Coordinates of C-alpha atoms in Angstrom, one line a residue:
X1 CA 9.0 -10.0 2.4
X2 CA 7.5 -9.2 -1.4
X3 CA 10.3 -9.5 -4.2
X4 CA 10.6 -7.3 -6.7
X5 CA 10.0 -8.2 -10.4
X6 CA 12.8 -8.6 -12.8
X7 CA 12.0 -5.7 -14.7
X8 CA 12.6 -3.5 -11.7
X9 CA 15.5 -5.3 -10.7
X10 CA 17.5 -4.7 -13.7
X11 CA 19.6 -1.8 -14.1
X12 CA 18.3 1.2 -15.5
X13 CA 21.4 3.7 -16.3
X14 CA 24.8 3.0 -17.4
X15 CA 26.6 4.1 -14.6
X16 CA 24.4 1.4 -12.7
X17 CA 25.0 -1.5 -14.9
X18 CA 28.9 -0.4 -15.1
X19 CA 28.8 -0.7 -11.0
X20 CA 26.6 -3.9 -10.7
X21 CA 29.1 -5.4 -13.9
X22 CA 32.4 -4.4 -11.6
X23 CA 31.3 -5.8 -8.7
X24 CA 29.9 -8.8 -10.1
X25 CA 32.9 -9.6 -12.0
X26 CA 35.4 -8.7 -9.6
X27 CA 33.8 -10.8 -6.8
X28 CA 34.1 -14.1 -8.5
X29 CA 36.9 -13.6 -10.1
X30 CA 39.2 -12.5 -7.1
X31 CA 37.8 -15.9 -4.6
X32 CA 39.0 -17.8 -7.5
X33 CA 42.5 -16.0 -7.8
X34 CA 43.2 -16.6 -4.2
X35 CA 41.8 -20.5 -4.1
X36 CA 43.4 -21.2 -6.7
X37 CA 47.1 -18.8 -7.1
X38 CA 47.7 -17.1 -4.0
X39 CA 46.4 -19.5 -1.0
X40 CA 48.5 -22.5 -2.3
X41 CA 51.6 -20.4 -2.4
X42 CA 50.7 -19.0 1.3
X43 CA 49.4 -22.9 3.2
X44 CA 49.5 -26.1 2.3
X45 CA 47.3 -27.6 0.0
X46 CA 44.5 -29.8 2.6
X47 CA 46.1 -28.0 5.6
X48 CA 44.5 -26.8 8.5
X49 CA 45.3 -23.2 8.0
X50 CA 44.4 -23.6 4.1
X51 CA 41.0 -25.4 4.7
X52 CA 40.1 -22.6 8.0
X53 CA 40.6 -19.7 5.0
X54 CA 38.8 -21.5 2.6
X55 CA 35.6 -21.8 4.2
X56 CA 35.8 -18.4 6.2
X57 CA 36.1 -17.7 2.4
X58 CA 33.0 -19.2 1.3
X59 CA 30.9 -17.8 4.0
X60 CA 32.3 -13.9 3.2
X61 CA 31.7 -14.9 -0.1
X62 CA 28.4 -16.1 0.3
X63 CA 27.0 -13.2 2.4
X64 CA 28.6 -10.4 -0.4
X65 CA 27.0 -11.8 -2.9
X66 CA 23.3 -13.0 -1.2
X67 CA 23.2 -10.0 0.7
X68 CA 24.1 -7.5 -2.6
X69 CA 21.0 -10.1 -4.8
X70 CA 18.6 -9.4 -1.2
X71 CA 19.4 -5.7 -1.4
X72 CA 18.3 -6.0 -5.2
X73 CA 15.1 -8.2 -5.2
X74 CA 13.1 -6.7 -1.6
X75 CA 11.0 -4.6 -2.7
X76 CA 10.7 -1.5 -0.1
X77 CA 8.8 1.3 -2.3
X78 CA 5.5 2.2 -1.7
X79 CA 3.9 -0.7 -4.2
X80 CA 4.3 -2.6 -1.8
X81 CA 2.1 -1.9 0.9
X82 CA -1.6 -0.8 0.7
X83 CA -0.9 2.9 1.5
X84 CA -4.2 4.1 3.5
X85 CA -3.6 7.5 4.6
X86 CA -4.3 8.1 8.2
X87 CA -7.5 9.6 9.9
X88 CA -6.0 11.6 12.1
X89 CA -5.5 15.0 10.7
X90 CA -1.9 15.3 12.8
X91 CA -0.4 12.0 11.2
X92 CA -2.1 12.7 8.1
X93 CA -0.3 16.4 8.2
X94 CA 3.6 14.5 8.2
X95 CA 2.1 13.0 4.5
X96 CA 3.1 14.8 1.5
X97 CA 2.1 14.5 -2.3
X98 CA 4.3 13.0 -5.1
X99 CA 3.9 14.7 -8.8
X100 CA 5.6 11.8 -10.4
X101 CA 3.9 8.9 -8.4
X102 CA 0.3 11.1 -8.1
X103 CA -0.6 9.6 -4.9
X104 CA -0.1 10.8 -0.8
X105 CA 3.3 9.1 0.3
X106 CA 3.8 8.8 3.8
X107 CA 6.4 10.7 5.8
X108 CA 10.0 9.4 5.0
X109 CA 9.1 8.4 1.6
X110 CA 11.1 10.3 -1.5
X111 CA 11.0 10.0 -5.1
X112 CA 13.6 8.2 -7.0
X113 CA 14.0 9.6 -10.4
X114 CA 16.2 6.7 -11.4
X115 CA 13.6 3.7 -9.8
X116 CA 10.8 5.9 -11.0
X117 CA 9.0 5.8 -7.4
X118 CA 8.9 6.6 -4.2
X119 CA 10.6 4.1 -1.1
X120 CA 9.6 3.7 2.3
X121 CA 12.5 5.2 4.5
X122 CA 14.4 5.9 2.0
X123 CA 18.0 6.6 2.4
X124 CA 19.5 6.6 -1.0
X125 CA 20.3 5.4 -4.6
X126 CA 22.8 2.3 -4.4
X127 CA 24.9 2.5 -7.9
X128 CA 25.9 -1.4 -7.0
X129 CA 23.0 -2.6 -6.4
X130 CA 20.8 -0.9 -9.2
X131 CA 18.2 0.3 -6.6
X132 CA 17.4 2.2 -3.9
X133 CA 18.2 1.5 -0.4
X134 CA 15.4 1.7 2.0
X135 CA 13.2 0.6 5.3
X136 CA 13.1 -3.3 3.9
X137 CA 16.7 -3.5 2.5
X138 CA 18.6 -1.5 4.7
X139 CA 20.1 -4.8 6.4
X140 CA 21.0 -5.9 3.5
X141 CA 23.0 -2.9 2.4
X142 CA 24.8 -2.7 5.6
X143 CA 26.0 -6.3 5.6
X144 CA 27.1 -6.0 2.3
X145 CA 29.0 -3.3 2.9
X146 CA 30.8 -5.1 6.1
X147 CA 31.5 -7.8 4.0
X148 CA 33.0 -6.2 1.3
X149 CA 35.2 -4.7 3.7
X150 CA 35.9 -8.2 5.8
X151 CA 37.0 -9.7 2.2
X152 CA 38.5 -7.3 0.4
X153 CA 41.0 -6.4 3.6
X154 CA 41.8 -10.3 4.4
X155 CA 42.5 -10.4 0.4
X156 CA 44.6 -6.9 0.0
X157 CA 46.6 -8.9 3.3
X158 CA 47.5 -11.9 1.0
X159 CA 47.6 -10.1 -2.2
X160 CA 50.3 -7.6 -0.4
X161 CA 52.4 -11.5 0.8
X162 CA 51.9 -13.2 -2.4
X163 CA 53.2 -10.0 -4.8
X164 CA 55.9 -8.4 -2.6
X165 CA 57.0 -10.8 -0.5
X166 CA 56.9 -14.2 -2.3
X167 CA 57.2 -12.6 -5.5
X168 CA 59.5 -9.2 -5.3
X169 CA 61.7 -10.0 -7.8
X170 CA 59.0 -10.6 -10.4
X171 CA 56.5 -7.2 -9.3
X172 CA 59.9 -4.7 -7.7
X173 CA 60.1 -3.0 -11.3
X174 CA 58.9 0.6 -12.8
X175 CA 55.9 -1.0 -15.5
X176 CA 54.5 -2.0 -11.9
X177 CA 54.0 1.5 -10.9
X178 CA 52.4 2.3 -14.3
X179 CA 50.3 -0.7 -14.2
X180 CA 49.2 0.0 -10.9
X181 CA 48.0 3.4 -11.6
X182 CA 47.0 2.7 -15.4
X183 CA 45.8 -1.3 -14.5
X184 CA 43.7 -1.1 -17.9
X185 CA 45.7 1.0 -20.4
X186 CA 49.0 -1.4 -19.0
X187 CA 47.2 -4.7 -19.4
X188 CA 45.9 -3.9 -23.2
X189 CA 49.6 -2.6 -24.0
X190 CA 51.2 -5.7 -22.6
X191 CA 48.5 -8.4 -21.6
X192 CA 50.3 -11.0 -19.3
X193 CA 49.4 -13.3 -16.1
X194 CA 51.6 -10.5 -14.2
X195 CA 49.8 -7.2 -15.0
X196 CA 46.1 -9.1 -14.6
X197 CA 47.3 -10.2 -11.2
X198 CA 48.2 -6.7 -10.3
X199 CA 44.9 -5.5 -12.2
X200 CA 43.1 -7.5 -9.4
X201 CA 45.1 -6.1 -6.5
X202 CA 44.4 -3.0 -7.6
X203 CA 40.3 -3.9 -7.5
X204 CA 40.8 -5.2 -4.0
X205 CA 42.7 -2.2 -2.9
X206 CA 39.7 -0.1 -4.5
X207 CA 36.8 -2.3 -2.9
X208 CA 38.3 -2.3 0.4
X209 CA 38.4 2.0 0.1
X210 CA 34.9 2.1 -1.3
X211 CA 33.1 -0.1 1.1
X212 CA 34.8 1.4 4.4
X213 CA 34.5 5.1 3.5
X214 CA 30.5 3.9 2.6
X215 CA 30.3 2.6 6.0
X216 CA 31.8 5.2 7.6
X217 CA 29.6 7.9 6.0
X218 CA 26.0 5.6 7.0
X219 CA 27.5 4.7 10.2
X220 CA 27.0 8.3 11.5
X221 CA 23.7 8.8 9.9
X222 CA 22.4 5.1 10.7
X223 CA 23.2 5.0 14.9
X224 CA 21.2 8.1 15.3
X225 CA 18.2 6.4 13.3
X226 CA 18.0 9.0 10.4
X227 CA 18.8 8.6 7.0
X228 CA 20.7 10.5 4.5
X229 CA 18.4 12.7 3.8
X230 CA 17.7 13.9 7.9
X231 CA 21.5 14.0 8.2
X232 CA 22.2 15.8 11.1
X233 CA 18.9 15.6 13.0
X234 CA 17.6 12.9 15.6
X235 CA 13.6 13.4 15.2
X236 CA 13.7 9.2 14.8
X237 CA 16.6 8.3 17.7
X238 CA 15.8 5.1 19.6
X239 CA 18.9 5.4 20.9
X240 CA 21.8 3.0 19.7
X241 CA 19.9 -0.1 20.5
X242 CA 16.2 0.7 19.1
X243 CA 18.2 2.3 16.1
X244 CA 20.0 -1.0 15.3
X245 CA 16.7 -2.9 15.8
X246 CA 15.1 -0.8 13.4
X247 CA 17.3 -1.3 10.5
X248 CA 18.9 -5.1 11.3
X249 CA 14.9 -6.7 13.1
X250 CA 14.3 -8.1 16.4
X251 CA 17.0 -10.9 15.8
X252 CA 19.8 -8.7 15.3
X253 CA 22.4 -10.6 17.1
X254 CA 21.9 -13.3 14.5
X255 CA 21.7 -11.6 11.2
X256 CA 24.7 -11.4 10.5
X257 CA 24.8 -15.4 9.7
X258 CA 22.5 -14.8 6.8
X259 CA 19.9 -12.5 4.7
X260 CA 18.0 -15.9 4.8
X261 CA 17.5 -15.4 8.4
X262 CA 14.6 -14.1 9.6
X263 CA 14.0 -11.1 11.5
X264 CA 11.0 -9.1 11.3
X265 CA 11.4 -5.6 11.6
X266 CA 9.9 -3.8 15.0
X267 CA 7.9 -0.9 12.2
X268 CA 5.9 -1.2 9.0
X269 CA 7.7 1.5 7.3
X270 CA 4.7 3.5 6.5
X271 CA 3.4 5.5 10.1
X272 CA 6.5 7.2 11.1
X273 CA 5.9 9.6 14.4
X274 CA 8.7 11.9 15.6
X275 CA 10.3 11.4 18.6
X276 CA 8.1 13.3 21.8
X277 CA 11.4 15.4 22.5
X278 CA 11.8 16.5 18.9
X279 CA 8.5 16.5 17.6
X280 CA 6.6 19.9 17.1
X281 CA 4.8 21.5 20.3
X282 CA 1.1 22.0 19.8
X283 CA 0.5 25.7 20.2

């Protein structure tokens, strides 16, 4: 695994950095909402069920945010590997040229005009994560995604008890609609405890449709081992099994503990052959 410097890492567009910001603020700030407002008012302090939530918790926590910094910092572009372009004049004929890079860039490989380069296998831009999402950081993308939707659904659950359930009498009113659709406008016009609460549940809400519908989308593209780009053809299916492999390493069944767990990927990224059943027929 090669890192990626911290001048690459950075964002390098405002609608980036206004992505990475939301999720980076939001994150924190909603774990410490629920430890410390909403989880006391739902289980007792110590309790069994209180001290279960709080570590499950802690480990969602901890695999959004170490998965999302992974995704960030492995490299996967083409600066990464010593790219010698193949002998073999029908491998060498799925290469292509890059303008902007000036170099032979294997087959899967595209140009990203925000990250200024082309990535192995690459699937597409991440706003969130300020970088492209590709053969070494795929894993990482799609457990940040499951996470995101594992946290933000088991908070939108408690949110939903702890505002109109516990606390009806304060949130059953018209300036909730208004802050719910308007969460910013209503919480500079009347700044209060109430309205940021609601500003949160609102984020939640948001995260949980974001992440899911992101999922959803890759899912179909991912289990037939393309990317976004191939949509809708199979020239790379494994099948279900070798696709999975092929994005999550040969210890699959464990990554999802950790990004800090190995698992070394069955391909190198870089010599990508078609499928025998969808690749061209010699004449």
């Amino acid at each position: 695994m090669i890192l990626r410097s911290w001048d690459r890492v950075k964002p390098r567009s405002i609608s980036d950095l206004a992505c990475f910001l939301l999720v980076a603020v939001f994150v924190p700030v909603t774990y410490i909402f629920h430890v410390t407002i909403v989880m006391p008012e739902l289980f007792a302090i110590g309790g069994i069920w209180y001290t279960l939530l709080w570590l499950a918790s802690l480990f969602v926590i901890f695999n959004i945010t170490s998965n999302m910094l992974a995704c960030m910092l492995v490299d996967t572009s083409i600066r990464k590997e010593l790219l010698k372009p193949p002998l073999d004049a029908a491998q060498l004929a799925r290469w292509h040229s890059c303008q902007d890079c000036q170099t032979l860039v294997p087959p899967r490989s595209w140009h990203c005009e925000v990250c200024n380069v082309c990535v192995l296998k690459r699937d597409h831009h991440c706003r969130f994560t300020c970088c492209c999402i590709g053969h070494h950081n795929y894993r990482y993308f799609f457990y940040y995604l499951v996470y995101m939707i594992i946290g933000s659904l088991a908070a939108a659950i408690m949110e939903s008890i702890y505002l109109w359930h516990l606390h009806l009498d304060i949130y059953w009113r018209w300036s909730t609609l208004f802050t719910m659709f308007a969460p910013v406008v209503s919480l500079m016009l009347s700044p209060s405890w109430e309205s940021f609460y609601l500003v949160i549940y609102d984020l939640t809400l948001l995260g949980f449709a974001i992440s899911s519908l992101l999922l959803v989308f890759h899912w179909s593209i991912f289990k037939s081992g393309s990317v976004t780009r191939e949509r809708g053809t199979r020239k790379y299916d494994r099948g279900l099994r070798g696709n999975l492999e092929m994005v999550l390493g040969k210890r699959m069944h464990l990554t999802w503990l950790s990004p800090f767990l190995r698992s070394d990927l069955p391909h190198d990224g870089v010599n990508w052959e078609p499928i025998a059943a969808f690749a061209p027929k010699e004449e």
